[in-house]
Amino acid sequence: MTQTQTILLVEDNPVDILLMQRAFRNETFANTSLQIVRDGDAAVFYLNGDGEYSDRDRYPLPAIILLDLKLPRRSGHEVLIWLRQQPELKRLPVVMLTSSRQTLDVKRAYDLGANSYLVKPVGFASLLEMMQSFNEYWLNYTELPESREFSGL
């Protein structure tokens, strides 16, 4: 039996959220659970298990974070800085998923410890193709640290 893996999508654009939810309904992601938060502070609360996110059965630690760059309250870069300073979470893979192609954004994301940087494609077919490649690479071939390592258990 294959274990369900949780992906945390940190995204504020409702259209992008809808498209990602639609992409994750594809059979490629049958063993994947998509959790969504809409700003940088909510991402920190989720990962820290604070407040409404304290129930780890309902809000499990993710195997991977898909992190938008331009977020309300705390940017993707700020979330990444916070995450890499958390001893229990610092190994959690982070894939930046953004519309920015600016060289400074790319360099800063990698300098702060992003594991990958993807630019959102235009059109659902292209997004689906990219997410299927994401699934193949990150969930089928990459050896990820176990989530209990993130929590210090």
PDB file of C-alpha atoms in Angstrom:
ATOM      1  CA  MET A   1       0.000   0.000   0.000  1.00  0.00           C
ATOM      2  CA  THR A   2       1.320   3.409  -0.970  1.00  0.00           C
ATOM      3  CA  GLN A   3       1.329   6.058   1.726  1.00  0.00           C
ATOM      4  CA  THR A   4      -0.458   9.324   1.041  1.00  0.00           C
ATOM      5  CA  GLN A   5       1.895  12.274   0.786  1.00  0.00           C
ATOM      6  CA  THR A   6       0.809  15.764   1.693  1.00  0.00           C
ATOM      7  CA  ILE A   7       1.727  18.763  -0.436  1.00  0.00           C
ATOM      8  CA  LEU A   8       1.323  22.198   1.121  1.00  0.00           C
ATOM      9  CA  LEU A   9       0.408  24.823  -1.470  1.00  0.00           C
ATOM     10  CA  VAL A  10       1.035  28.375  -0.274  1.00  0.00           C
ATOM     11  CA  GLU A  11      -0.793  30.523  -2.801  1.00  0.00           C
ATOM     12  CA  ASP A  12      -3.027  33.588  -2.603  1.00  0.00           C
ATOM     13  CA  ASN A  13      -4.358  33.792  -6.175  1.00  0.00           C
ATOM     14  CA  PRO A  14      -7.809  32.103  -6.290  1.00  0.00           C
ATOM     15  CA  VAL A  15      -7.457  31.219  -9.983  1.00  0.00           C
ATOM     16  CA  ASP A  16      -4.067  29.577  -9.415  1.00  0.00           C
ATOM     17  CA  ILE A  17      -5.511  27.677  -6.424  1.00  0.00           C
ATOM     18  CA  LEU A  18      -8.411  26.437  -8.530  1.00  0.00           C
ATOM     19  CA  LEU A  19      -6.089  25.294 -11.320  1.00  0.00           C
ATOM     20  CA  MET A  20      -3.790  23.500  -8.867  1.00  0.00           C
ATOM     21  CA  GLN A  21      -6.759  21.766  -7.219  1.00  0.00           C
ATOM     22  CA  ARG A  22      -7.891  20.671 -10.655  1.00  0.00           C
ATOM     23  CA  ALA A  23      -4.395  19.414 -11.536  1.00  0.00           C
ATOM     24  CA  PHE A  24      -4.214  17.447  -8.279  1.00  0.00           C
ATOM     25  CA  ARG A  25      -7.509  15.700  -9.090  1.00  0.00           C
ATOM     26  CA  ASN A  26      -5.659  13.960 -11.929  1.00  0.00           C
ATOM     27  CA  GLU A  27      -4.992  10.266 -11.299  1.00  0.00           C
ATOM     28  CA  THR A  28      -1.265  11.073 -11.209  1.00  0.00           C
ATOM     29  CA  PHE A  29      -1.848  12.487  -7.739  1.00  0.00           C
ATOM     30  CA  ALA A  30      -4.067   9.674  -6.445  1.00  0.00           C
ATOM     31  CA  ASN A  31      -1.830   9.184  -3.395  1.00  0.00           C
ATOM     32  CA  THR A  32      -1.382  12.854  -2.698  1.00  0.00           C
ATOM     33  CA  SER A  33      -3.252  15.180  -0.380  1.00  0.00           C
ATOM     34  CA  LEU A  34      -3.198  18.886  -1.212  1.00  0.00           C
ATOM     35  CA  GLN A  35      -3.395  21.335   1.689  1.00  0.00           C
ATOM     36  CA  ILE A  36      -3.749  25.030   0.908  1.00  0.00           C
ATOM     37  CA  VAL A  37      -2.954  28.173   2.849  1.00  0.00           C
ATOM     38  CA  ARG A  38      -3.366  31.640   1.361  1.00  0.00           C
ATOM     39  CA  ASP A  39      -0.635  33.791   2.918  1.00  0.00           C
ATOM     40  CA  GLY A  40       2.812  33.607   4.437  1.00  0.00           C
ATOM     41  CA  ASP A  41       1.660  33.874   8.040  1.00  0.00           C
ATOM     42  CA  ALA A  42      -0.795  31.001   7.541  1.00  0.00           C
ATOM     43  CA  ALA A  43       2.061  28.907   6.107  1.00  0.00           C
ATOM     44  CA  VAL A  44       4.102  29.508   9.262  1.00  0.00           C
ATOM     45  CA  PHE A  45       1.093  28.721  11.484  1.00  0.00           C
ATOM     46  CA  TYR A  46       0.414  25.523   9.506  1.00  0.00           C
ATOM     47  CA  LEU A  47       4.021  24.325   9.644  1.00  0.00           C
ATOM     48  CA  ASN A  48       4.332  25.229  13.314  1.00  0.00           C
ATOM     49  CA  GLY A  49       1.049  23.477  14.142  1.00  0.00           C
ATOM     50  CA  ASP A  50      -0.349  26.639  15.700  1.00  0.00           C
ATOM     51  CA  GLY A  51      -4.001  27.524  16.261  1.00  0.00           C
ATOM     52  CA  GLU A  52      -6.411  25.954  13.805  1.00  0.00           C
ATOM     53  CA  TYR A  53      -3.558  23.834  12.397  1.00  0.00           C
ATOM     54  CA  SER A  54      -2.741  22.057  15.672  1.00  0.00           C
ATOM     55  CA  ASP A  55      -4.541  18.845  14.636  1.00  0.00           C
ATOM     56  CA  ARG A  56      -1.800  16.929  12.768  1.00  0.00           C
ATOM     57  CA  ASP A  57      -4.279  14.291  11.616  1.00  0.00           C
ATOM     58  CA  ARG A  58      -6.194  16.971   9.752  1.00  0.00           C
ATOM     59  CA  TYR A  59      -3.174  19.136   8.884  1.00  0.00           C
ATOM     60  CA  PRO A  60      -0.225  16.762   8.540  1.00  0.00           C
ATOM     61  CA  LEU A  61       3.291  18.014   7.960  1.00  0.00           C
ATOM     62  CA  PRO A  62       3.830  18.113   4.212  1.00  0.00           C
ATOM     63  CA  ALA A  63       6.342  16.085   2.221  1.00  0.00           C
ATOM     64  CA  ILE A  64       6.936  19.150   0.028  1.00  0.00           C
ATOM     65  CA  ILE A  65       5.905  22.802   0.000  1.00  0.00           C
ATOM     66  CA  LEU A  66       4.869  24.599  -3.179  1.00  0.00           C
ATOM     67  CA  LEU A  67       5.540  28.195  -2.219  1.00  0.00           C
ATOM     68  CA  ASP A  68       4.463  31.264  -4.146  1.00  0.00           C
ATOM     69  CA  LEU A  69       6.796  34.237  -3.979  1.00  0.00           C
ATOM     70  CA  LYS A  70       4.419  37.191  -3.817  1.00  0.00           C
ATOM     71  CA  LEU A  71       2.171  36.533  -0.817  1.00  0.00           C
ATOM     72  CA  PRO A  72       0.263  38.759   1.578  1.00  0.00           C
ATOM     73  CA  ARG A  73       1.513  39.264   5.138  1.00  0.00           C
ATOM     74  CA  ARG A  74       4.817  37.393   4.647  1.00  0.00           C
ATOM     75  CA  SER A  75       6.489  36.827   1.257  1.00  0.00           C
ATOM     76  CA  GLY A  76       7.655  33.456   0.021  1.00  0.00           C
ATOM     77  CA  HIS A  77      11.236  34.554   0.700  1.00  0.00           C
ATOM     78  CA  GLU A  78      10.312  35.427   4.304  1.00  0.00           C
ATOM     79  CA  VAL A  79       8.585  32.062   4.781  1.00  0.00           C
ATOM     80  CA  LEU A  80      11.697  30.358   3.423  1.00  0.00           C
ATOM     81  CA  ILE A  81      13.964  32.301   5.811  1.00  0.00           C
ATOM     82  CA  TRP A  82      11.743  31.310   8.740  1.00  0.00           C
ATOM     83  CA  LEU A  83      11.568  27.663   7.620  1.00  0.00           C
ATOM     84  CA  ARG A  84      15.332  27.226   7.251  1.00  0.00           C
ATOM     85  CA  GLN A  85      15.795  28.556  10.807  1.00  0.00           C
ATOM     86  CA  GLN A  86      13.530  25.862  12.299  1.00  0.00           C
ATOM     87  CA  PRO A  87      15.646  22.856  13.368  1.00  0.00           C
ATOM     88  CA  GLU A  88      12.683  20.470  13.044  1.00  0.00           C
ATOM     89  CA  LEU A  89      11.610  21.719   9.595  1.00  0.00           C
ATOM     90  CA  LYS A  90      14.778  22.901   7.868  1.00  0.00           C
ATOM     91  CA  ARG A  91      15.077  19.800   5.630  1.00  0.00           C
ATOM     92  CA  LEU A  92      11.548  20.140   4.272  1.00  0.00           C
ATOM     93  CA  PRO A  93      11.827  20.495   0.477  1.00  0.00           C
ATOM     94  CA  VAL A  94      10.533  23.775  -0.889  1.00  0.00           C
ATOM     95  CA  VAL A  95       9.663  24.291  -4.531  1.00  0.00           C
ATOM     96  CA  MET A  96       9.051  27.924  -5.400  1.00  0.00           C
ATOM     97  CA  LEU A  97       6.049  28.124  -7.728  1.00  0.00           C
ATOM     98  CA  THR A  98       5.706  31.654  -8.958  1.00  0.00           C
ATOM     99  CA  SER A  99       5.064  33.824 -11.975  1.00  0.00           C
ATOM    100  CA  SER A 100       8.279  35.808 -11.424  1.00  0.00           C
ATOM    101  CA  ARG A 101      11.140  35.162 -13.828  1.00  0.00           C
ATOM    102  CA  GLN A 102      13.218  37.977 -12.347  1.00  0.00           C
ATOM    103  CA  THR A 103      16.824  36.934 -11.875  1.00  0.00           C
ATOM    104  CA  LEU A 104      16.987  38.537  -8.423  1.00  0.00           C
ATOM    105  CA  ASP A 105      13.971  36.508  -7.233  1.00  0.00           C
ATOM    106  CA  VAL A 106      15.478  33.277  -8.551  1.00  0.00           C
ATOM    107  CA  LYS A 107      18.905  33.936  -7.011  1.00  0.00           C
ATOM    108  CA  ARG A 108      17.437  34.981  -3.666  1.00  0.00           C
ATOM    109  CA  ALA A 109      15.206  31.899  -3.494  1.00  0.00           C
ATOM    110  CA  TYR A 110      18.164  29.569  -4.044  1.00  0.00           C
ATOM    111  CA  ASP A 111      20.368  31.596  -1.664  1.00  0.00           C
ATOM    112  CA  LEU A 112      17.689  31.137   1.017  1.00  0.00           C
ATOM    113  CA  GLY A 113      17.523  27.384   0.493  1.00  0.00           C
ATOM    114  CA  ALA A 114      14.820  26.724  -2.089  1.00  0.00           C
ATOM    115  CA  ASN A 115      15.181  23.249  -3.587  1.00  0.00           C
ATOM    116  CA  SER A 116      13.686  24.174  -6.940  1.00  0.00           C
ATOM    117  CA  TYR A 117      12.209  27.180  -8.728  1.00  0.00           C
ATOM    118  CA  LEU A 118       9.334  26.720 -11.142  1.00  0.00           C
ATOM    119  CA  VAL A 119       7.643  29.454 -13.154  1.00  0.00           C
ATOM    120  CA  LYS A 120       3.895  28.990 -13.494  1.00  0.00           C
ATOM    121  CA  PRO A 121       3.078  28.188 -17.091  1.00  0.00           C
ATOM    122  CA  VAL A 122       0.280  29.833 -19.038  1.00  0.00           C
ATOM    123  CA  GLY A 123      -2.683  27.525 -19.618  1.00  0.00           C
ATOM    124  CA  PHE A 124      -4.009  24.511 -17.781  1.00  0.00           C
ATOM    125  CA  ALA A 125      -2.534  21.897 -20.145  1.00  0.00           C
ATOM    126  CA  SER A 126       0.963  23.272 -19.551  1.00  0.00           C
ATOM    127  CA  LEU A 127       0.365  23.423 -15.788  1.00  0.00           C
ATOM    128  CA  LEU A 128      -0.849  19.826 -15.762  1.00  0.00           C
ATOM    129  CA  GLU A 129       2.196  18.712 -17.742  1.00  0.00           C
ATOM    130  CA  MET A 130       4.532  20.556 -15.352  1.00  0.00           C
ATOM    131  CA  MET A 131       2.805  19.112 -12.284  1.00  0.00           C
ATOM    132  CA  GLN A 132       3.015  15.603 -13.706  1.00  0.00           C
ATOM    133  CA  SER A 133       6.772  16.127 -14.114  1.00  0.00           C
ATOM    134  CA  PHE A 134       6.870  17.504 -10.566  1.00  0.00           C
ATOM    135  CA  ASN A 135       5.109  14.392  -9.338  1.00  0.00           C
ATOM    136  CA  GLU A 136       7.421  12.096 -11.244  1.00  0.00           C
ATOM    137  CA  TYR A 137      10.581  13.763  -9.965  1.00  0.00           C
ATOM    138  CA  TRP A 138       9.677  14.775  -6.419  1.00  0.00           C
ATOM    139  CA  LEU A 139       7.263  12.045  -5.373  1.00  0.00           C
ATOM    140  CA  ASN A 140       8.450   9.038  -7.380  1.00  0.00           C
ATOM    141  CA  TYR A 141      12.226   9.386  -7.733  1.00  0.00           C
ATOM    142  CA  THR A 142      13.409  11.731  -4.998  1.00  0.00           C
ATOM    143  CA  GLU A 143      14.238  10.241  -1.613  1.00  0.00           C
ATOM    144  CA  LEU A 144      12.541  12.608   0.807  1.00  0.00           C
ATOM    145  CA  PRO A 145      13.248  12.837   4.531  1.00  0.00           C
ATOM    146  CA  GLU A 146      10.452  11.270   6.550  1.00  0.00           C
ATOM    147  CA  SER A 147       7.991  13.773   7.926  1.00  0.00           C
ATOM    148  CA  ARG A 148       8.606  12.590  11.493  1.00  0.00           C
ATOM    149  CA  GLU A 149      12.168  13.871  11.031  1.00  0.00           C
ATOM    150  CA  PHE A 150      10.653  17.311  10.507  1.00  0.00           C
ATOM    151  CA  SER A 151       8.841  17.153  13.811  1.00  0.00           C
ATOM    152  CA  GLY A 152      11.854  15.937  15.760  1.00  0.00           C
ATOM    153  CA  LEU A 153      10.227  12.589  16.633  1.00  0.00           C
TER     154      LEU A 153
END
